[in-house]
Every structure is written in C-alpha cells, then in structure tokens.
Amino acid sequence: MRLVQILIPTGKRDAVLGVLADEGIDYVLTDETSGREFTAVVTFPIPTNALEPVLEELRNVGINDDGYTVVVDANTVISSQFDELEEKYAEEEDEDRIAREELTSKANDLAPSMSNYALMTVISAIIATAGLLLDSPAVVVGSMVIAPLIGPAMTANVGTVVDDHEMFTHGVKLQAIGLGLAVASATVFALLVRYANVIPPLADVTSVGQIRERVAPDFLSLIVALGAGAAGVVSLTSGVSTALVGVMIAVALIPPAATVGIGIAWGQPLVSLGSAVLLLVNVLSINLAVLVGLWYQGYRPEHWFQESDARSATVKRIGVLVLSILVLSAFLGGVTFDSYQQATTESDIREAIQGSVDPPARVLTVEIEYTNTAIFQQPRRVIVTVGLPPDAEQPLLVDQLDALADDAAGRDVATEVRYVTVERNG
C-alpha cells in the first residue's frame, strides 16, 4: 500500500475531492498558505494496484507537474473503508503491479552515478577474471553480486515504453560503457596475470573449466538470458527487491565479458569470439525480455497522444533485438549442432571399439582427444587401453581399431593402443 500527498492547484479542489469521494478513498485535507497558486494539500492511503488509475483520474481533472506528488510506502492502514477499497481493486487490477510513476522512479534509482557504476563494473570484472583463471566458481559468483548491471537494462526499456527518450538513451549508454569497461579491465588484468607469472604457465585457457563453459555457448545460454530479463521485469514491476535478480543478470554478462578479455590477453581469438557472441546474445536477450514484459504488463506513456510514438518505438526496438538475436543464433545453432555431433561421434567410436576385441583381451578405456581449437573441435586421436591376462599373447590391434575409429569419426584420426597386464584373483 502507498501513502500519497498531492498539492492541489487553485480552482481544482472540488474536482480532486470529487474523484477521491467517487473512489471511496479516505483523505485528509490541509490548506496551503504559502501564497503560491495552490489551494490545499490532500493526503490519502491507497492500495498499490489502485495508485496508477487514481493518479490518472486526478491528472484528468487538473493535477499537473507544476506542483508535487509524493508517494511513499505505508506499512499499515487500519480502516474498514480502506479494506473495501483493497477488495475493489484486487478484482480489477494486479495487486502486485506498481504504478507507472513508481516504475520510472525505481528504474532511475537503479541507474547509479557514472563514477560508482564504472568503478563497481571494473572491480566486478577483475574479480570475475581472477575467478575464471583460478577455476573457482565461488569467486566468479562473488563477482556477480557486486556487478551493477541490472539498472541500465531496466532504465533503457522503461524509457522505451513510457516514451522517455532521454531515459532510454541513458540506459543504452550505461550498458555500452559497462560492457566495454568490463572487457577492457578484464584484458588488462589478464595480461598482468599472464606476464607477471602470477599463475603457472597456461598454454591453452580452454583447459580451465570455468573458461571453457563460456567459450562455446549453445541455445541454453539464450534461455538463461531471457529468464534473467523476465525475472528482472517481475521484480521491478512488483516493487520487490531487485538485488537477487541483479545477480542473475550479472551471471549472463560479467563472466563472458571477462572471458573475452582473457582470450585477448592470451592471444586466442576463438576464445574471445565465442565468449563475445555469448555476451552479445545475453545482453540483447535480457533487453528483449524486459521490453516485451513491460509492454505486456500494460505500461504506457502518461499522455494518450504519446502512446502511438511509444508503441512505434517499442515495435521497432523489439524487431531490431529479435533480428540481431536471430543472426547471432546462427552461431549458437552451429555450436549446439557441433556439440551434438561430437557426443554422437564419441559414442560411435567407443561402441565400435568396445565390441571389436576378442577375449582374452578386453578394452578397458577409450580416450578421445580433439583438435586444439576453442570451438568446433574434431576428433584428433583415439587412445585405447587394452587389458590382457599375464600369460596371454599380445595381439596386433592398432590397424583394426584405427579403421574402426576412422569409419566412426568420418575422418582420419590417429589411433594409439596401450596394452596392460590385468590379474584377477579367483
């Protein structure tokens, strides 16, 4: 529930009080004696979901921006008439939905000052880079907690649906600056780590699990980003804390940005390419989910004649976001298909080799090594370990197993057979 205080312009007292009376709203009226062009101050409690339609009615009868309207949280209201008002609007409106005025105010509050935003983004990216290189999920998660990235995404898209171009531009600018700072600071820190020998020499950064996860994104990454954006809309429009949702949005942005910097520092362009695509897909998907969610929930500009412009801008921006995501999804589709093929090929090679060795020999393990590329890897070598009893003669299996591996892989792969003696009691 909210407590509202409104300055009533001269000549509008009766109209304003009439609206409140028609809605069944209890109010307190105080005369305005400052000598300005206002006659009184009216204060009244109201359910959260009733705030927007009531403010709309008050604007229609003459409340304007020349005075002020203050809206604050009210923890408890004890009134039988207020209970009836709550029941009335519970049937007509979503009881958790905040008013447009609160939405824009909250979105603006989520966008921090430039100095704090830049500093927190740089710190977050550096911590994420350290966590990735240490292969520490705990450190990576810690970096997300302090990342201030939820605000710009919300600000840009709220600006679109309420037709506030300045707000939209500010949000887009903050997003671009934030991601650029994250990549740049991650690159500088990764270069320092590499050449200062802070960690043991690392020839291939994709050998680190936390980094490898961000290099070859598939379609599930798109679902994560869309889910983060949708959660952001729900938290923003319901008036609940956005802190945890901010962590989820940072999950989709900070680690990929740090991975781009690591790829640059280690001179591995495919690492930077894969993680950059993931970063772009995530930021676009988050904005798409937020924009669609806000428009679906019915947020519109204050004046009806602005609604057409807002609708046009929203449709155009949704179109640009969808088209961009579709283009980048070609890469995601390629990675997803490559992962499927890789898993299928591994299964075929193991199945073919496992069933081709006659007793007393027995296949113990089949290891498959891949080409040294960050994405779109191909089988390069198959290592087969064969177990034999102590008194058995060692068979010559390499040519037979190599032919099976080549056929299953659909390309020429090197095959290595290792023989070990296996003893069993009983």
Coordinates of C-alpha atoms in Angstrom, one line a residue:
M1 CA 0.0 0.0 0.0
R2 CA 1.0 3.6 -0.6
L3 CA 0.5 7.0 1.1
V4 CA 0.0 9.8 -1.4
Q5 CA 0.4 13.5 -0.8
I6 CA -0.7 15.9 -3.6
L7 CA -0.6 19.7 -4.0
I8 CA -4.0 20.8 -5.4
P9 CA -3.9 23.8 -7.8
T10 CA -6.3 26.7 -7.2
G11 CA -9.7 26.0 -8.6
K12 CA -9.3 22.3 -8.7
R13 CA -10.1 21.4 -5.1
D14 CA -13.7 20.3 -5.7
A15 CA -12.8 18.2 -8.7
V16 CA -10.0 16.4 -6.9
L17 CA -12.1 15.7 -3.8
G18 CA -14.9 14.5 -6.1
V19 CA -12.6 11.9 -7.6
L20 CA -11.4 10.7 -4.2
A21 CA -15.0 10.5 -2.9
D22 CA -16.2 8.6 -6.0
E23 CA -13.4 6.1 -5.5
G24 CA -14.3 5.7 -1.8
I25 CA -10.9 7.0 -0.6
D26 CA -10.3 8.4 2.9
Y27 CA -8.3 11.6 2.8
V28 CA -7.0 14.5 4.9
L29 CA -7.1 18.0 3.5
T30 CA -4.8 20.7 4.7
D31 CA -5.0 24.3 3.5
E32 CA -2.0 25.6 1.5
T33 CA -0.9 29.0 2.9
S34 CA 2.4 29.6 1.2
G35 CA 0.9 32.1 -1.2
R36 CA 1.6 30.1 -4.4
E37 CA -1.0 29.1 -6.9
F38 CA -2.2 26.1 -4.8
T39 CA -5.1 25.9 -2.5
A40 CA -4.6 22.7 -0.4
V41 CA -2.6 19.6 0.2
V42 CA -4.5 16.3 0.2
T43 CA -3.1 13.1 1.8
F44 CA -4.6 9.7 1.4
P45 CA -3.7 6.0 1.7
I46 CA -4.3 3.7 -1.3
P47 CA -3.6 0.1 -2.4
T48 CA -0.6 -0.3 -4.6
N49 CA -2.5 -1.5 -7.6
A50 CA -5.0 1.4 -7.3
L51 CA -2.3 4.1 -7.5
E52 CA -1.9 4.3 -11.2
P53 CA -5.6 4.5 -12.2
V54 CA -6.4 7.0 -9.4
L55 CA -3.4 9.2 -10.4
E56 CA -4.7 9.1 -14.0
E57 CA -8.1 10.3 -12.9
L58 CA -6.6 13.1 -10.9
R59 CA -4.5 14.2 -13.8
N60 CA -7.6 14.3 -15.9
V61 CA -9.2 16.8 -13.5
G62 CA -6.3 19.2 -13.3
I63 CA -3.4 17.8 -11.2
N64 CA -0.2 18.6 -13.1
D65 CA 3.6 18.7 -12.7
D66 CA 3.7 22.3 -11.6
G67 CA 3.1 21.1 -8.0
Y68 CA 4.3 17.9 -6.5
T69 CA 3.0 14.4 -5.9
V70 CA 4.7 12.4 -3.2
V71 CA 4.3 8.6 -3.0
V72 CA 5.7 6.6 -0.1
D73 CA 5.3 3.1 1.3
A74 CA 2.7 2.6 4.0
N75 CA 3.2 -0.4 6.2
T76 CA -0.2 -0.5 7.9
V77 CA -3.6 1.2 7.3
I78 CA -6.4 0.5 9.8
S79 CA -9.7 1.4 8.2
S80 CA -12.8 -0.5 7.1
Q81 CA -13.2 1.8 4.1
F82 CA -9.6 1.1 3.0
D83 CA -10.3 -2.7 3.3
E84 CA -13.3 -2.2 0.9
L85 CA -11.0 -0.2 -1.5
E86 CA -8.5 -3.1 -1.5
E87 CA -11.1 -5.6 -2.3
K88 CA -12.4 -3.5 -5.2
Y89 CA -9.0 -3.1 -6.9
A90 CA -8.0 -6.6 -6.1
E91 CA -10.7 -7.7 -8.6
E92 CA -9.8 -5.1 -11.2
E93 CA -6.0 -4.8 -11.1
D94 CA -3.0 -7.0 -10.4
E95 CA -2.4 -6.4 -6.7
D96 CA 1.4 -6.5 -7.0
R97 CA 1.7 -4.2 -10.0
I98 CA 3.2 -0.8 -9.2
A99 CA 2.2 2.5 -10.9
R100 CA 3.9 3.9 -13.9
E101 CA 5.3 6.8 -11.8
E102 CA 6.8 4.4 -9.3
L103 CA 8.2 2.3 -12.2
T104 CA 10.1 5.2 -13.8
S105 CA 11.3 6.4 -10.4
K106 CA 12.6 3.0 -9.4
A107 CA 14.2 2.4 -12.8
N108 CA 16.0 5.8 -12.5
D109 CA 17.2 4.9 -9.0
L110 CA 18.6 1.6 -10.3
A111 CA 20.9 3.5 -12.6
P112 CA 23.8 4.6 -10.4
S113 CA 26.1 7.6 -10.9
M114 CA 28.7 7.2 -13.7
S115 CA 31.7 7.1 -11.3
N116 CA 30.2 4.5 -9.0
Y117 CA 28.9 2.5 -11.9
A118 CA 32.3 2.4 -13.7
L119 CA 34.2 1.6 -10.5
M120 CA 31.9 -1.3 -9.5
T121 CA 31.9 -2.7 -13.0
V122 CA 35.7 -2.7 -13.2
I123 CA 36.1 -4.3 -9.8
S124 CA 33.5 -6.9 -10.7
A125 CA 35.2 -7.8 -14.0
I126 CA 38.6 -8.1 -12.3
I127 CA 37.3 -10.4 -9.6
A128 CA 35.5 -12.5 -12.3
T129 CA 38.7 -12.7 -14.3
A130 CA 40.6 -13.9 -11.3
G131 CA 37.8 -16.5 -10.5
L132 CA 37.9 -17.8 -14.1
L133 CA 41.7 -18.2 -14.2
L134 CA 41.6 -19.9 -10.7
D135 CA 38.7 -22.1 -11.9
S136 CA 36.8 -21.1 -8.8
P137 CA 33.0 -20.9 -9.1
A138 CA 32.8 -19.3 -5.7
V139 CA 34.9 -16.3 -6.7
V140 CA 33.0 -16.0 -10.0
V141 CA 29.7 -15.9 -8.2
G142 CA 31.1 -13.3 -5.8
S143 CA 32.0 -11.0 -8.7
M144 CA 28.4 -11.1 -9.9
V145 CA 27.0 -10.0 -6.5
I146 CA 28.6 -6.5 -6.9
A147 CA 28.0 -6.0 -10.6
P148 CA 25.7 -3.0 -11.1
L149 CA 24.3 -4.2 -14.5
I150 CA 20.6 -4.5 -13.8
G151 CA 19.9 -0.8 -13.6
P152 CA 20.9 0.2 -17.2
A153 CA 18.9 -2.6 -18.8
M154 CA 15.8 -1.6 -16.8
T155 CA 16.3 2.1 -17.4
A156 CA 16.6 1.8 -21.2
N157 CA 13.5 -0.3 -21.6
V158 CA 11.3 1.6 -19.2
G159 CA 12.3 4.7 -21.2
T160 CA 11.1 3.0 -24.3
V161 CA 7.6 2.0 -23.0
V162 CA 6.9 5.4 -21.4
D163 CA 8.3 7.3 -24.4
D164 CA 11.2 9.0 -22.4
H165 CA 14.0 9.2 -25.0
E166 CA 16.5 10.7 -22.5
M167 CA 15.9 7.8 -20.1
F168 CA 16.3 5.3 -23.0
T169 CA 19.5 6.9 -24.2
H170 CA 21.0 7.0 -20.7
G171 CA 20.3 3.3 -20.2
V172 CA 21.8 2.2 -23.5
K173 CA 24.8 4.4 -22.9
L174 CA 25.4 2.9 -19.5
Q175 CA 25.1 -0.6 -20.9
A176 CA 27.6 0.0 -23.7
I177 CA 30.1 1.7 -21.3
G178 CA 29.7 -1.0 -18.7
L179 CA 30.4 -3.9 -21.1
G180 CA 33.3 -2.0 -22.7
L181 CA 34.8 -1.3 -19.3
A182 CA 34.3 -4.9 -18.2
V183 CA 36.1 -6.3 -21.3
A184 CA 38.9 -3.7 -21.1
S185 CA 39.6 -4.2 -17.4
A186 CA 39.5 -8.0 -17.7
T187 CA 42.0 -7.7 -20.6
V188 CA 44.4 -5.5 -18.7
F189 CA 44.2 -7.7 -15.6
A190 CA 44.6 -10.9 -17.5
L191 CA 47.7 -9.5 -19.3
L192 CA 49.2 -8.6 -15.9
V193 CA 48.5 -12.1 -14.6
R194 CA 50.0 -13.8 -17.6
Y195 CA 53.2 -11.8 -17.9
A196 CA 53.8 -11.4 -14.2
N197 CA 53.6 -15.2 -13.8
V198 CA 51.0 -14.8 -11.0
I199 CA 49.7 -18.3 -12.0
P200 CA 51.5 -21.3 -13.5
P201 CA 52.0 -21.0 -17.3
L202 CA 48.8 -21.7 -19.2
A203 CA 49.2 -22.6 -22.8
D204 CA 45.5 -23.1 -23.5
V205 CA 43.0 -21.2 -21.4
T206 CA 40.2 -23.5 -22.5
S207 CA 41.7 -26.2 -20.4
V208 CA 40.2 -24.3 -17.4
G209 CA 36.7 -25.5 -16.8
Q210 CA 35.2 -22.1 -15.9
I211 CA 36.6 -20.5 -19.0
R212 CA 35.6 -23.4 -21.3
E213 CA 31.9 -23.1 -20.3
R214 CA 31.8 -19.5 -21.7
V215 CA 33.6 -20.2 -25.0
A216 CA 31.2 -22.5 -26.8
P217 CA 27.7 -21.2 -26.0
D218 CA 24.6 -23.1 -27.1
F219 CA 20.9 -22.4 -27.2
L220 CA 20.5 -23.0 -23.5
S221 CA 22.5 -19.8 -23.0
L222 CA 19.7 -17.9 -24.7
I223 CA 17.2 -19.4 -22.3
V224 CA 19.3 -18.2 -19.3
A225 CA 19.4 -14.6 -20.6
L226 CA 15.7 -14.5 -21.4
G227 CA 14.9 -15.9 -18.0
A228 CA 17.1 -13.3 -16.3
G229 CA 15.4 -10.4 -18.2
A230 CA 11.9 -11.8 -17.4
A231 CA 12.8 -12.1 -13.7
G232 CA 14.0 -8.5 -13.8
V233 CA 10.7 -7.3 -15.1
V234 CA 8.7 -9.2 -12.5
S235 CA 10.9 -7.8 -9.6
L236 CA 10.8 -4.3 -11.0
T237 CA 7.1 -4.1 -11.6
S238 CA 6.1 -5.8 -8.4
G239 CA 8.1 -3.4 -6.3
V240 CA 10.2 -6.2 -4.6
S241 CA 14.0 -6.2 -4.2
T242 CA 16.0 -6.5 -7.4
A243 CA 19.2 -7.5 -5.7
L244 CA 19.0 -11.2 -6.4
V245 CA 17.7 -10.6 -10.0
G246 CA 20.7 -8.3 -10.5
V247 CA 23.0 -11.2 -9.6
M248 CA 21.2 -13.4 -12.3
I249 CA 21.7 -10.7 -14.9
A250 CA 25.3 -10.3 -13.9
V251 CA 25.7 -14.1 -14.4
A252 CA 24.8 -13.7 -18.0
L253 CA 27.1 -10.7 -18.6
I254 CA 30.2 -10.5 -16.4
P255 CA 31.8 -13.9 -16.9
P256 CA 31.5 -13.8 -20.7
A257 CA 33.0 -10.3 -20.7
A258 CA 35.9 -11.4 -18.5
T259 CA 36.4 -14.4 -20.9
V260 CA 36.6 -12.1 -23.9
G261 CA 39.4 -10.2 -22.0
I262 CA 41.2 -13.5 -21.2
G263 CA 41.1 -14.6 -24.8
I264 CA 42.6 -11.3 -25.9
A265 CA 45.4 -11.4 -23.3
W266 CA 46.3 -15.0 -24.2
G267 CA 46.1 -14.3 -28.0
Q268 CA 43.4 -16.9 -28.6
P269 CA 40.9 -15.2 -30.9
L270 CA 38.4 -18.1 -31.0
V271 CA 38.1 -17.8 -27.2
S272 CA 37.3 -14.1 -27.5
L273 CA 34.9 -14.8 -30.5
G274 CA 32.9 -17.5 -28.7
S275 CA 32.5 -15.5 -25.5
A276 CA 31.8 -12.2 -27.3
V277 CA 28.9 -13.9 -29.1
L278 CA 27.6 -15.2 -25.8
L279 CA 27.9 -11.7 -24.3
L280 CA 26.1 -10.0 -27.2
V281 CA 23.3 -12.7 -27.2
N282 CA 22.8 -12.3 -23.5
V283 CA 22.6 -8.5 -23.4
L284 CA 20.2 -8.5 -26.3
S285 CA 18.1 -11.2 -24.9
I286 CA 17.9 -9.5 -21.5
N287 CA 16.7 -6.3 -23.1
L288 CA 14.2 -8.1 -25.3
A289 CA 12.7 -9.9 -22.3
V290 CA 12.5 -6.7 -20.3
L291 CA 11.0 -4.7 -23.1
V292 CA 8.3 -7.3 -24.0
G293 CA 7.5 -7.9 -20.4
L294 CA 7.0 -4.2 -19.6
W295 CA 4.7 -3.6 -22.7
Y296 CA 2.8 -6.8 -21.9
Q297 CA 2.1 -5.6 -18.4
G298 CA 0.4 -2.5 -19.8
Y299 CA 2.9 0.3 -19.1
R300 CA 2.3 3.2 -21.3
P301 CA 3.3 7.0 -21.5
E302 CA 1.5 9.5 -19.3
H303 CA -0.4 11.2 -22.2
W304 CA -2.5 9.3 -24.7
F305 CA -1.1 11.1 -27.7
Q306 CA 2.4 9.7 -26.7
E307 CA 1.2 6.2 -26.8
S308 CA 1.4 5.9 -30.6
D309 CA 5.1 7.0 -30.5
A310 CA 5.9 4.7 -27.7
R311 CA 4.2 1.7 -29.5
S312 CA 6.1 2.5 -32.7
A313 CA 9.5 2.8 -30.8
T314 CA 8.8 -0.4 -28.9
V315 CA 7.9 -2.4 -32.0
K316 CA 11.0 -1.1 -33.9
R317 CA 13.3 -1.9 -31.0
I318 CA 11.8 -5.4 -30.5
G319 CA 12.3 -6.0 -34.2
V320 CA 16.0 -4.9 -34.0
L321 CA 16.6 -7.1 -30.9
V322 CA 14.9 -10.1 -32.4
L323 CA 16.7 -9.8 -35.8
S324 CA 20.1 -9.4 -34.0
I325 CA 19.5 -12.4 -31.8
L326 CA 18.5 -14.5 -34.8
V327 CA 21.7 -13.6 -36.6
L328 CA 23.8 -14.4 -33.6
S329 CA 21.7 -17.6 -33.0
A330 CA 23.3 -19.0 -36.2
F331 CA 26.5 -19.2 -34.2
L332 CA 24.6 -20.7 -31.2
G333 CA 23.0 -23.2 -33.5
G334 CA 26.3 -24.2 -35.0
V335 CA 27.8 -24.8 -31.6
T336 CA 24.8 -26.8 -30.4
F337 CA 24.9 -28.9 -33.6
D338 CA 28.6 -29.4 -33.2
S339 CA 28.2 -30.5 -29.6
Y340 CA 25.6 -33.0 -30.6
Q341 CA 27.8 -34.3 -33.4
Q342 CA 30.7 -34.5 -31.0
A343 CA 28.8 -36.5 -28.5
T344 CA 27.4 -38.8 -31.2
T345 CA 30.9 -39.4 -32.7
E346 CA 32.3 -40.2 -29.3
S347 CA 29.6 -42.7 -28.7
D348 CA 30.1 -44.3 -32.1
I349 CA 33.8 -44.6 -31.7
R350 CA 33.5 -46.2 -28.2
E351 CA 30.8 -48.5 -29.3
A352 CA 32.7 -49.7 -32.4
I353 CA 36.0 -50.3 -30.5
Q354 CA 34.4 -51.8 -27.3
G355 CA 32.8 -54.7 -29.4
S356 CA 35.7 -55.4 -31.7
V357 CA 38.3 -57.0 -29.4
D358 CA 38.1 -60.8 -28.8
P359 CA 38.8 -62.5 -25.5
P360 CA 41.0 -62.9 -23.6
A361 CA 41.8 -59.3 -24.5
R362 CA 39.5 -56.7 -23.1
V363 CA 39.0 -52.9 -23.8
L364 CA 39.5 -51.0 -20.6
T365 CA 39.2 -47.4 -21.7
V366 CA 38.8 -45.4 -24.8
E367 CA 40.1 -41.8 -24.7
I368 CA 39.4 -39.3 -27.5
E369 CA 41.5 -36.2 -28.0
Y370 CA 40.3 -33.2 -30.1
T371 CA 41.9 -30.6 -32.2
N372 CA 43.3 -27.7 -30.2
T373 CA 40.6 -25.2 -31.0
A374 CA 38.3 -23.4 -28.7
I375 CA 35.1 -24.2 -30.7
F376 CA 34.1 -26.6 -33.4
Q377 CA 36.5 -29.3 -32.4
Q378 CA 37.2 -32.5 -34.4
P379 CA 38.5 -35.9 -33.1
R380 CA 42.3 -35.9 -33.5
R381 CA 43.5 -39.0 -31.7
V382 CA 42.0 -42.1 -30.1
I383 CA 43.8 -43.8 -27.2
V384 CA 42.7 -47.4 -26.5
T385 CA 43.8 -49.2 -23.4
V386 CA 43.5 -53.0 -23.7
G387 CA 43.9 -55.4 -20.7
L388 CA 45.4 -58.9 -21.1
P389 CA 45.9 -61.8 -18.7
P390 CA 49.6 -62.4 -17.7
D391 CA 50.0 -65.4 -19.9
A392 CA 48.2 -64.1 -23.0
E393 CA 49.9 -63.3 -26.2
Q394 CA 49.7 -59.6 -27.2
P395 CA 47.6 -59.2 -30.3
L396 CA 48.2 -56.6 -33.0
L397 CA 45.1 -54.5 -32.9
V398 CA 46.2 -51.0 -33.9
D399 CA 45.3 -51.3 -37.6
Q400 CA 41.9 -52.9 -36.9
L401 CA 41.0 -50.3 -34.3
D402 CA 42.3 -47.4 -36.4
A403 CA 40.0 -48.4 -39.3
L404 CA 37.0 -48.6 -36.9
A405 CA 37.8 -45.2 -35.4
D406 CA 38.2 -43.6 -38.9
D407 CA 34.9 -45.0 -40.0
A408 CA 33.0 -43.9 -36.9
A409 CA 34.6 -40.4 -36.9
G410 CA 34.1 -39.9 -40.7
R411 CA 37.7 -38.6 -41.0
D412 CA 41.2 -39.8 -40.5
V413 CA 42.2 -39.9 -36.8
A414 CA 45.4 -41.2 -35.2
T415 CA 44.9 -44.4 -33.1
E416 CA 47.2 -45.5 -30.2
V417 CA 46.8 -48.8 -28.4
R418 CA 48.2 -49.4 -25.0
Y419 CA 48.4 -52.9 -23.5
V420 CA 48.4 -53.5 -19.8
T421 CA 48.5 -56.8 -17.8
V422 CA 45.5 -57.5 -15.7
E423 CA 45.5 -60.1 -13.0
R424 CA 42.4 -61.3 -11.1
N425 CA 42.1 -63.5 -8.1
G426 CA 39.6 -66.4 -8.2

